[in-house]
Short mmCIF file of C-alpha atoms in Angstrom, two decimals:
data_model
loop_
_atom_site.label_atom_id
_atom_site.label_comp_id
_atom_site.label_asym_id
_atom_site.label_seq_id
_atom_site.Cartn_x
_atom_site.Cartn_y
_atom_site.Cartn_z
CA UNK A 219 33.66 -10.41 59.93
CA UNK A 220 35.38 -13.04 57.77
CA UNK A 221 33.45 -14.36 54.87
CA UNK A 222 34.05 -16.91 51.50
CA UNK A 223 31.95 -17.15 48.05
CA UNK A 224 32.19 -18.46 45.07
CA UNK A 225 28.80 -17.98 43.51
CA UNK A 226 29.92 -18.85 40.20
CA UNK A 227 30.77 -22.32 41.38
CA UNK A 228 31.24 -24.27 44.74
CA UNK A 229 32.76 -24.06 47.83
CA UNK A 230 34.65 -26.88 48.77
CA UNK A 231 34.95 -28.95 52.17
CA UNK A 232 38.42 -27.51 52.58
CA UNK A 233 37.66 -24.03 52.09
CA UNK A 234 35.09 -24.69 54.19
CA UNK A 235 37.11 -26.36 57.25
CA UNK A 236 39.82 -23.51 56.55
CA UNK A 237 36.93 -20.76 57.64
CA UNK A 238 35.67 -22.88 60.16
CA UNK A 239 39.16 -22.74 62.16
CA UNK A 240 39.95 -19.13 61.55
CA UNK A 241 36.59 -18.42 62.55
CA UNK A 242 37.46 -20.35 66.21
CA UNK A 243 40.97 -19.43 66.20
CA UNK A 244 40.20 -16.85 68.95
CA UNK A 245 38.22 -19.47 71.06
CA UNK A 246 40.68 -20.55 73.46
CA UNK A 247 39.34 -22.61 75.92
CA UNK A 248 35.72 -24.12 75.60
CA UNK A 249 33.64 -26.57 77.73
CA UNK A 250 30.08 -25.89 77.16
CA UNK A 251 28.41 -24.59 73.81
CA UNK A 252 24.70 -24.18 72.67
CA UNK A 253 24.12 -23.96 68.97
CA UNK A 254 21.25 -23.12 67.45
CA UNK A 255 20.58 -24.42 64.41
CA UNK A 256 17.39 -23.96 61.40
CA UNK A 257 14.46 -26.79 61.21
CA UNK A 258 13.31 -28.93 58.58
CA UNK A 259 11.72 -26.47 56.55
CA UNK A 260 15.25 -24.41 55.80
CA UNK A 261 17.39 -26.34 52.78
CA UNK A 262 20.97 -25.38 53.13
CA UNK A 263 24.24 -26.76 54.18
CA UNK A 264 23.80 -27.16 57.70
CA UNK A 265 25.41 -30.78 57.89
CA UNK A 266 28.33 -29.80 56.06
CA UNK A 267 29.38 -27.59 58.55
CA UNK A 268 28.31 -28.87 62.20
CA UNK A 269 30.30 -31.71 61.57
CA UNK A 270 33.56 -29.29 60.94
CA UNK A 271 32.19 -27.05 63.83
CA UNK A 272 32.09 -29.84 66.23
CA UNK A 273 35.77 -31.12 65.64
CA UNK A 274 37.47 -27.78 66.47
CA UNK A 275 35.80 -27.44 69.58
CA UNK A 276 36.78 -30.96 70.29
CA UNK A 277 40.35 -29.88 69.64
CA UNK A 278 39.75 -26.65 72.25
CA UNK A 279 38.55 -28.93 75.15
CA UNK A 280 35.00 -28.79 74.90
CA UNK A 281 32.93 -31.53 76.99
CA UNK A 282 29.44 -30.44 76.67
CA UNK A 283 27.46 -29.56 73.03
CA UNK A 284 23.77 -28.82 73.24
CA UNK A 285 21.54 -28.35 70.15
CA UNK A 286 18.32 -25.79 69.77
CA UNK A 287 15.85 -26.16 66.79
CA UNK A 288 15.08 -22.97 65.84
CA UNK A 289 11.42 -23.68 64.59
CA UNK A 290 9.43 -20.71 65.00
CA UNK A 291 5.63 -22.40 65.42
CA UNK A 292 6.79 -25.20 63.06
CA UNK A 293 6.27 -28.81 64.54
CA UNK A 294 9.06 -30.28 66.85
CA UNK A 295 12.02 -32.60 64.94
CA UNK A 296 12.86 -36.11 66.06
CA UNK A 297 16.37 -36.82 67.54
CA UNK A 298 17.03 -38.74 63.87
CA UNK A 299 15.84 -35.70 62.32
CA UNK A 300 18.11 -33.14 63.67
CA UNK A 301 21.16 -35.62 63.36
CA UNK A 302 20.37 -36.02 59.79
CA UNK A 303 20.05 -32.29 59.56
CA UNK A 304 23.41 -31.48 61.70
CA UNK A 305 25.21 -33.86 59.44
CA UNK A 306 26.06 -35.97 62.47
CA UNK A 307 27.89 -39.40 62.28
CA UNK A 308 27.42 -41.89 64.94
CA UNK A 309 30.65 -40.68 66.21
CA UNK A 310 29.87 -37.07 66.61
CA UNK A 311 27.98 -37.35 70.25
CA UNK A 312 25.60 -34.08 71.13
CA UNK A 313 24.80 -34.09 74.86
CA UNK A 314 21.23 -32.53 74.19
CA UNK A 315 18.85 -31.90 71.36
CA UNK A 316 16.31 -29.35 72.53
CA UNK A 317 12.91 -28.20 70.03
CA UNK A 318 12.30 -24.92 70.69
CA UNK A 319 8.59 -25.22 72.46
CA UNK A 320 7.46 -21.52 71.62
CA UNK A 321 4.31 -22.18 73.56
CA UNK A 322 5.94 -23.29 77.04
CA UNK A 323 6.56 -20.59 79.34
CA UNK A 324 8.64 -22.76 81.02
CA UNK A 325 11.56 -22.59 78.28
CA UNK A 326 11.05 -19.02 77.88
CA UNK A 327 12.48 -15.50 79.32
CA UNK A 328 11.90 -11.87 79.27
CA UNK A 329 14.66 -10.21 78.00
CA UNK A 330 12.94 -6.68 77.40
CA UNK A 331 10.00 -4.60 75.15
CA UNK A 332 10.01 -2.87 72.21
CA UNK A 333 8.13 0.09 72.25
CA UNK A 334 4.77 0.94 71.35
CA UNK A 335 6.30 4.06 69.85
CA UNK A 336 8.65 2.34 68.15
CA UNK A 337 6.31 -0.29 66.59
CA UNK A 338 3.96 2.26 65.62
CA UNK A 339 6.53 4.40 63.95
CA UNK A 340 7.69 1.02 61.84
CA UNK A 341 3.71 0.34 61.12
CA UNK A 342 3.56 3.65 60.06
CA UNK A 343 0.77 4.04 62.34
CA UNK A 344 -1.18 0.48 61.58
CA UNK A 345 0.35 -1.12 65.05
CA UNK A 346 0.33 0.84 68.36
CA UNK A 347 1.50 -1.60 70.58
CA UNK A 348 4.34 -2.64 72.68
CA UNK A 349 6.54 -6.25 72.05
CA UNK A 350 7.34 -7.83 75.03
CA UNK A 351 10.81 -9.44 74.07
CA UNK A 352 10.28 -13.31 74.98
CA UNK A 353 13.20 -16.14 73.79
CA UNK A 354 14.32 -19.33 74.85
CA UNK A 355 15.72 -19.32 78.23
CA UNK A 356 18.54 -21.32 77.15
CA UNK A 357 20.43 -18.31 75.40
CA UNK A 358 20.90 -16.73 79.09
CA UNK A 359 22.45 -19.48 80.88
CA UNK A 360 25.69 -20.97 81.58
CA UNK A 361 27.39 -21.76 78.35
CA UNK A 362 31.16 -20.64 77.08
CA UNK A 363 30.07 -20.09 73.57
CA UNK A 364 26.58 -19.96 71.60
CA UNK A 365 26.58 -20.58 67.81
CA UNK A 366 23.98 -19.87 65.36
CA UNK A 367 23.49 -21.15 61.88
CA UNK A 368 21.29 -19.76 59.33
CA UNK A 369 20.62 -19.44 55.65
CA UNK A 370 19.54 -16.35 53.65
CA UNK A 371 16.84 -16.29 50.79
CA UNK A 372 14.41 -13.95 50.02
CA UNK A 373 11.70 -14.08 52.98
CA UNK A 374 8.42 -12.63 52.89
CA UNK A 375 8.23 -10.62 56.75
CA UNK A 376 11.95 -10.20 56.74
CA UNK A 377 13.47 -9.20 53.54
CA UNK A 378 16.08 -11.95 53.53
CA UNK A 379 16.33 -14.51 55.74
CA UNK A 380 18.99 -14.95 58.21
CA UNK A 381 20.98 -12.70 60.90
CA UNK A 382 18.82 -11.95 63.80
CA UNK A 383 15.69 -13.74 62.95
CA UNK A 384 17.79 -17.08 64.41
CA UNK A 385 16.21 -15.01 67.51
CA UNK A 386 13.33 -13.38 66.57
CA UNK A 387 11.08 -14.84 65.64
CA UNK A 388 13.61 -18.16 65.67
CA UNK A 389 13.35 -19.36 69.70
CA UNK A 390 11.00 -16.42 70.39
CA UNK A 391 7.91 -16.59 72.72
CA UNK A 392 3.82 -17.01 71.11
CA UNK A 393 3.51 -12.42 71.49
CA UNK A 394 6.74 -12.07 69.40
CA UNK A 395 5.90 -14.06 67.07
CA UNK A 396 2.33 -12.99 66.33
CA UNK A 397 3.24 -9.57 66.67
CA UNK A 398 5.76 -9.07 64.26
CA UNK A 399 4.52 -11.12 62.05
CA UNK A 400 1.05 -8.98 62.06
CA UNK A 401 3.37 -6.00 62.02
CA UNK A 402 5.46 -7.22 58.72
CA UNK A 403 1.87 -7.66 56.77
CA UNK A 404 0.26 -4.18 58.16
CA UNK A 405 3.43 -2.84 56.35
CA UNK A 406 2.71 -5.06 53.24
CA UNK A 407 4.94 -8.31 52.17
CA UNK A 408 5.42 -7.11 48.23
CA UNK A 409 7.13 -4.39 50.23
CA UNK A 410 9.37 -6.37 52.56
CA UNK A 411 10.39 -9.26 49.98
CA UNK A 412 13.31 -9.28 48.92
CA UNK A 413 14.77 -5.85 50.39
CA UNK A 414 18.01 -5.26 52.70
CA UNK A 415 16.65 -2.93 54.91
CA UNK A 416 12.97 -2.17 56.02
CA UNK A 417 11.12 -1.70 58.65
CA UNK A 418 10.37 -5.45 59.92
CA UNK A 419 13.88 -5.96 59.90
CA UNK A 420 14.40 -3.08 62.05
CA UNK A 421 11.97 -4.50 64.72
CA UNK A 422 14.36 -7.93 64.65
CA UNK A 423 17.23 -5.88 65.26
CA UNK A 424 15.52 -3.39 68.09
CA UNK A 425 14.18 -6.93 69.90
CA UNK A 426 17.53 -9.02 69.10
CA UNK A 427 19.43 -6.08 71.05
CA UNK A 428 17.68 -6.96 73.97
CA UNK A 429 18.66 -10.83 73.70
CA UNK A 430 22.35 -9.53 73.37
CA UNK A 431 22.24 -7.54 76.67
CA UNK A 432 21.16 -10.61 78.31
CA UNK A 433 23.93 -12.98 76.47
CA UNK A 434 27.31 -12.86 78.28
CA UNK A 435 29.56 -14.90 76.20
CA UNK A 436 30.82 -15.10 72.75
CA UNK A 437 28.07 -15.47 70.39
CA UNK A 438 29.14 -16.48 66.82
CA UNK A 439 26.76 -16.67 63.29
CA UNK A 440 27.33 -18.97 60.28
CA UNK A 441 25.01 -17.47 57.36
CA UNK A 442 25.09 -19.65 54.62
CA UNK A 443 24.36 -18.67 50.72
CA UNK A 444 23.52 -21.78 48.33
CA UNK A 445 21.79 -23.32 45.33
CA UNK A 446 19.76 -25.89 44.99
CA UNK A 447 20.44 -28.40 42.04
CA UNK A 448 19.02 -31.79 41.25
CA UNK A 449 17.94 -32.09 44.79
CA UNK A 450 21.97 -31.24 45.95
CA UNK A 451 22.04 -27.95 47.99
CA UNK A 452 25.65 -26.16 46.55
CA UNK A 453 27.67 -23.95 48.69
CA UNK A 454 27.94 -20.75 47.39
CA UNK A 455 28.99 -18.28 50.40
CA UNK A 456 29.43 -18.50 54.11
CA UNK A 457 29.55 -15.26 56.43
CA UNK A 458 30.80 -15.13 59.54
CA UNK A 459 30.06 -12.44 62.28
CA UNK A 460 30.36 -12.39 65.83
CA UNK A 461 28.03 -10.21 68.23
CA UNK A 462 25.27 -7.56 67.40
CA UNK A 463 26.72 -6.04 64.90
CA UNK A 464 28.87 -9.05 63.43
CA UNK A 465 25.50 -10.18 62.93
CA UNK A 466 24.00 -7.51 61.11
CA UNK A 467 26.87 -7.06 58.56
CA UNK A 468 26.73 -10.82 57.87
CA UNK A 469 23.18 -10.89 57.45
CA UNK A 470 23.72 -7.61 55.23
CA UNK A 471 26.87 -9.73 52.65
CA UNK A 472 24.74 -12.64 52.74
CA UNK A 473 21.49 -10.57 51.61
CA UNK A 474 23.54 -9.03 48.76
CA UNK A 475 24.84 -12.53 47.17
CA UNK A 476 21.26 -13.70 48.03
CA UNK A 477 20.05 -11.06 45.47
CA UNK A 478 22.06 -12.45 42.79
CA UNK A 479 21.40 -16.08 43.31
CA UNK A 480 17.50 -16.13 44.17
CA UNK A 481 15.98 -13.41 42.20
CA UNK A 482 14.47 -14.31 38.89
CA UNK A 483 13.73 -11.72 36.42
CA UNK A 484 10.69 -11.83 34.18
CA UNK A 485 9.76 -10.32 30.57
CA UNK A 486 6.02 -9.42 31.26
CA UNK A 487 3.69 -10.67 33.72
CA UNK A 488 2.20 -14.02 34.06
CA UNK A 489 -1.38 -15.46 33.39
CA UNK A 490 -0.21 -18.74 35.31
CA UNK A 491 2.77 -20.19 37.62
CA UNK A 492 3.00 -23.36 39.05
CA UNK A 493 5.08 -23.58 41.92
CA UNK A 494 6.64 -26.97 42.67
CA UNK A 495 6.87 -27.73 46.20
CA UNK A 496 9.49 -30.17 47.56
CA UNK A 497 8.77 -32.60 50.27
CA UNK A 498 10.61 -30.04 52.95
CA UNK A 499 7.57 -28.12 52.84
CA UNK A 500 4.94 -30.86 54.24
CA UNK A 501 2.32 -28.22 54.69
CA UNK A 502 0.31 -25.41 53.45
CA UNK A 503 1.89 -23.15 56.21
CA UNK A 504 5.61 -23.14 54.49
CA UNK A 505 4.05 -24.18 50.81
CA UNK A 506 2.94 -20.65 51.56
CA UNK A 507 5.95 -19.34 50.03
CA UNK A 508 5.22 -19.96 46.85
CA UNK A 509 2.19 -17.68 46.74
CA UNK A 510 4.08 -14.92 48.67
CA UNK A 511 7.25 -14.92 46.25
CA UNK A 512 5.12 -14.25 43.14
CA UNK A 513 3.50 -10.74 44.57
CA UNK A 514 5.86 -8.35 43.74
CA UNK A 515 4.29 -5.53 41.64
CA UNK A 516 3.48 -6.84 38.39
CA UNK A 517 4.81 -10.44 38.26
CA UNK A 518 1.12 -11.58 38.39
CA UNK A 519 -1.06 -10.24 35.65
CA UNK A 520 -4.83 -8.99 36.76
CA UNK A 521 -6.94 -12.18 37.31
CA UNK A 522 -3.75 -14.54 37.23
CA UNK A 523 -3.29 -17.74 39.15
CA UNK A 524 -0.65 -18.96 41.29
CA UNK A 525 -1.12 -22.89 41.35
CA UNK A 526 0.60 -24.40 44.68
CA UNK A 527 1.17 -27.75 43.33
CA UNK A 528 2.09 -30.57 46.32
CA UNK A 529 0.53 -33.83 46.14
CA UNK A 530 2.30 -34.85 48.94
CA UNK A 531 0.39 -31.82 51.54
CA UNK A 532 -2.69 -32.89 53.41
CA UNK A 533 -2.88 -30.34 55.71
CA UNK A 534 -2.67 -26.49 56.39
CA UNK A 535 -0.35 -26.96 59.31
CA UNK A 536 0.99 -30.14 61.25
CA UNK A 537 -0.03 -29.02 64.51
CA UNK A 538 -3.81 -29.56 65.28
CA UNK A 539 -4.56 -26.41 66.99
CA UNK A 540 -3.23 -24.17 64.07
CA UNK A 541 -4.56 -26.14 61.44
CA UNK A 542 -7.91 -26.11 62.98
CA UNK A 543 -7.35 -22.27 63.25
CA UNK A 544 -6.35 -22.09 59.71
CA UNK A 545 -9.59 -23.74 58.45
CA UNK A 546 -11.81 -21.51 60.88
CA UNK A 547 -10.44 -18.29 59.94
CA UNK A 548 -10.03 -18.97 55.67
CA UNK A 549 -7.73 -17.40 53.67
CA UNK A 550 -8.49 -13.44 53.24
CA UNK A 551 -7.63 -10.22 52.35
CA UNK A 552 -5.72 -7.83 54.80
CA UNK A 553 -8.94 -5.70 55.17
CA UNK A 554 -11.21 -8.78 55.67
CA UNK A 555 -9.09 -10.32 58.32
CA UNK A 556 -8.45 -7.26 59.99
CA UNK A 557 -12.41 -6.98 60.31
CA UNK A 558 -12.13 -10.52 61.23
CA UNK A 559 -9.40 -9.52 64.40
CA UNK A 560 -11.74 -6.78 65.52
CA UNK A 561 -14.81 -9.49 66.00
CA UNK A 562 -12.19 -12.14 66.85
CA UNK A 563 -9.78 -10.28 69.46
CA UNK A 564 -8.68 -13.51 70.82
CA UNK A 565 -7.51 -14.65 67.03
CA UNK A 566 -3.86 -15.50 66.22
CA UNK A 567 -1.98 -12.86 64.91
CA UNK A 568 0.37 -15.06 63.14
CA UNK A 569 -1.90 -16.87 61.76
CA UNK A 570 -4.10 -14.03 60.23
CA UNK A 571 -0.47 -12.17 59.27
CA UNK A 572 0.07 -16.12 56.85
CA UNK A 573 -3.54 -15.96 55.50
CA UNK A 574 -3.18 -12.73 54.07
CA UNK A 575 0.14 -13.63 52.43
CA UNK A 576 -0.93 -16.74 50.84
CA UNK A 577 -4.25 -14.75 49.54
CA UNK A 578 -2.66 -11.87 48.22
CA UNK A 579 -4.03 -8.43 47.68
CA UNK A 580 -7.13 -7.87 47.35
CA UNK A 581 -10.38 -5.71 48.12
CA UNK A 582 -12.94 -5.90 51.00
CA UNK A 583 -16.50 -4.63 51.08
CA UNK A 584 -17.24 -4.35 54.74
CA UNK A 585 -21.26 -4.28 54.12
CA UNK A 586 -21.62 -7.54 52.47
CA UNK A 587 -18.46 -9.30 53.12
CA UNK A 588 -17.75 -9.98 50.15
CA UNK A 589 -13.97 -9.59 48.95
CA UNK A 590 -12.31 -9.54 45.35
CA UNK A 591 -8.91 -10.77 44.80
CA UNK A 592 -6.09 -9.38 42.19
CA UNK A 593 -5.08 -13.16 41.40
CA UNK A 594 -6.54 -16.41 41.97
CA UNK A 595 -4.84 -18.82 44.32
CA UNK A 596 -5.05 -22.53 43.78
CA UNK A 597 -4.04 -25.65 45.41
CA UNK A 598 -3.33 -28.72 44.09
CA UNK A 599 -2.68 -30.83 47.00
CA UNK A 600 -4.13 -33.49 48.76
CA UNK A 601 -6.66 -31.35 50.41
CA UNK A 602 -9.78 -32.17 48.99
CA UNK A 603 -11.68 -29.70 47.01
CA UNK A 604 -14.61 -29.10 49.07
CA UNK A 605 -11.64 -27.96 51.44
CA UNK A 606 -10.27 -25.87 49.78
CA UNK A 607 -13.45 -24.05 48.58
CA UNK A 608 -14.41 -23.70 52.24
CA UNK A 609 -10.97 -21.73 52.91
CA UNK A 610 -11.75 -19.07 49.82
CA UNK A 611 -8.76 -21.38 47.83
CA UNK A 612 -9.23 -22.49 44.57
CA UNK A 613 -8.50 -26.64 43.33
CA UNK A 614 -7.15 -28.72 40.40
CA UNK A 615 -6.99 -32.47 40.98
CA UNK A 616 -3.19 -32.72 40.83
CA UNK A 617 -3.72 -35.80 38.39
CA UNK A 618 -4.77 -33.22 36.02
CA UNK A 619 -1.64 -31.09 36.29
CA UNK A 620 1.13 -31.75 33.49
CA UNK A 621 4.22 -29.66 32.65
CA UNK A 622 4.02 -29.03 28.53
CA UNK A 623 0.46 -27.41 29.66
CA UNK A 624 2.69 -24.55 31.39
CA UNK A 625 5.18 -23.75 28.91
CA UNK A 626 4.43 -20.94 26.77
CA UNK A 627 4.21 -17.18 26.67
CA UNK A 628 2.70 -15.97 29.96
CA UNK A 629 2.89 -19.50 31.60
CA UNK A 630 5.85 -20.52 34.30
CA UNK A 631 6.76 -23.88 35.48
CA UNK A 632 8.97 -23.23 38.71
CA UNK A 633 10.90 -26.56 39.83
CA UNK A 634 12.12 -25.03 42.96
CA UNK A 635 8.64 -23.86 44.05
CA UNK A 636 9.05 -21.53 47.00
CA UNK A 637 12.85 -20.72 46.81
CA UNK A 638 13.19 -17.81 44.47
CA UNK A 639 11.43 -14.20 44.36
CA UNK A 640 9.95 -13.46 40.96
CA UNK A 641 10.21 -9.89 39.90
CA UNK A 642 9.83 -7.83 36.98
CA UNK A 643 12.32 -6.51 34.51
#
């Protein structure tokens, strides 16, 4: 594995071209490559590096590059879009930009199962039931080289983000994707966030080893590590692993520099956060995050409130279906919506695994339906408020929101909203 960081300062663009060629020094001869690359939602250096990428494998002959959004159930990205993302000048020519459609069986394959046993055992008990392993078909055909690019932050069903999940649940199929999801919240976020090594992560390795079998070329990761400041993302440490296990050690040094960038330690726990959500989270679905990364054990004091403030958001997800989903189901309690799931077999697992996360812990009474919560949730958005009542979400007109009202003992104004995990001294 090679690897750079400076996490006291930056990396440059020549440190960064230096890695880039040692990294491809091996590559000999190359015609066709896929890379796979994060979406809209993930911040990070992305275009600082494709562009470097891209000229070395010039240099080793190749003819054909093919690009593969990565975008989970997120919405599809324009051609503009990923060319902004990818850093790519009008003289940098891709040959195709492909969304990942994780609802088309046509751009998916089978690549294996995971185990009922095995899911059960990582559910300790809460799941019994097998994962058929379902990617993007593209992975198994006939390139020379695949890439991957991903960043790592604290992520609320996988620890970190990063490594494997470029896979799964990256360019996995609609199953996957519910399942582990549902899986990572029957197990409990507060649990998951923000550790190396746990039991959701073990379910992306155990379904990842099944994309490798299929794979038969060189497969290569780029994990970045950054900070964001004054709306400039700042390299901070790039890993580099090749293969199943290159990935998992990368994912692993990236994790541990991710700890000490993107954890923020608190003094007692707080009465009221507002979370501050940039305009690369257009929707409730990845706004999400800054609900999930202010559950750790104590951060939020009893009858607290998390205030999810994005004026710019007027919708719980971009794509109809799921939005329409969202609004049916509400935002709940894992005991509620797993009542919910037993009237509702049909349900989305994802989306009951997000509703849950945004709500927060809580208790369920299964007589009379009625739940109550450890902390209130509240948006201040441009749903309306009869909205957000009908979801179980609280509202504040986000005209009424200033900062000085947040500043104080107990009280936390977070600029990045959604970026860093808040935890307890």
């Amino acid at each position: 594995m090679l690897s750079i960081e400076n996490l006291q300062g930056e990396l440059t663009k020549e440190q960064l071209k230096e890695i880039v060629k040692e990294s491809l020094k091996n590559i000999s001869s190359v015609k066709k490559v896929l890379l796979i690359h994060p979406d809209y939602t993930r911040t990070d250096f992305t275009d600082k590096l494709i562009p470097l990428i891209y000229q070395e494998l010039k240099n080793k002959g190749m003819t054909q590059i093919d690009s593969l959004n990565a975008g989970g159930t997120h919405r599809a990205m324009t051609e503009k879009g990923i060319r902004v993302k990818l850093g790519l000048s009008n003289q940098i020519n891709f040959t195709h930009f492909y969304n990942h459609e994780y609802n088309d069986p046509q751009q998916l394959v089978t690549v294996g199962e995971i185990s009922a046993s095995f899911v059960e055992k990582m559910t300790k008990g809460e799941l019994s039931q097998s994962i058929p392993v379902v990617v993007n078909k593209l992975v198994t055909e006939d390139y020379d080289l695949i890439i991957a690019l991903s960043g790592t932050l604290p992520h609320e069903a996988a620890g970190y983000a990063g490594g494997l999940k470029v896979f799964l649940p990256g360019i996995s199929g609609p199953e996957v994707i519910d399942l582990f999801h549902w899986a990572a919240v029957l197990v409990g976020i507060p649990q998951i966030i923000g550790t190396v090594n746990n039991s959701a992560r073990e379910v992306i390795n155990k379904g990842s080893s099944y994309v490798f079998n299929k794979i038969k070329v060189p497969v290569l990761l780029f994990n970045m590590i950054f900070e964001e400041k004054e709306h400039q993302v700042i390299p901070k440490g790039l890993y580099i692993g090749v293969g199943f296990d290159g990935f998992i050690e990368a994912y692993k040094q990236a994790a541990k520099a991710s700890s000490q960038l993107h954890v923020v330690y608190i003094d007692k726990p707080l009465e009221c956060a507002v979370q501050v959500i940039d305009k690369s989270y257009d929707e409730i679905w990845t706004a999400g995050k800054g609900s999930y990364k202010l559950q750790s054990p104590g951060v939020m004091a009893p009858g607290g409130e998390i205030i999810i403030y994005a004026p710019h958001i007027n919708c719980f997800h971009s794509r109809i279906e799921m939005d329409f989903a969202l609004r049916q189901i509400g935002y709940h309690c894992k005991d509620y919506v797993k009542k919910y799931l037993k009237l509702n077999p049909d349900f989305s697992k994802n989306i009951a695994a997000h509703v849950i996360n945004v709500r927060g812990a809580g208790s369920f009474d299964v007589n009379s339906w009625k739940e109550e919560f450890d902390f209130k949730v509240t948006l201040t958005t441009g749903i309306p408020q009869e909205v957000c009542k009908s979801v179980g979400l609280g509202y504040r007109n986000p005209d009424s929101i200033r900062k000085e009202d947040f500043i104080g003992p107990e009280k936390l104004w977070i600029q990045n909203g959604g970026k860093y995990l808040y935890k307890i001294k």
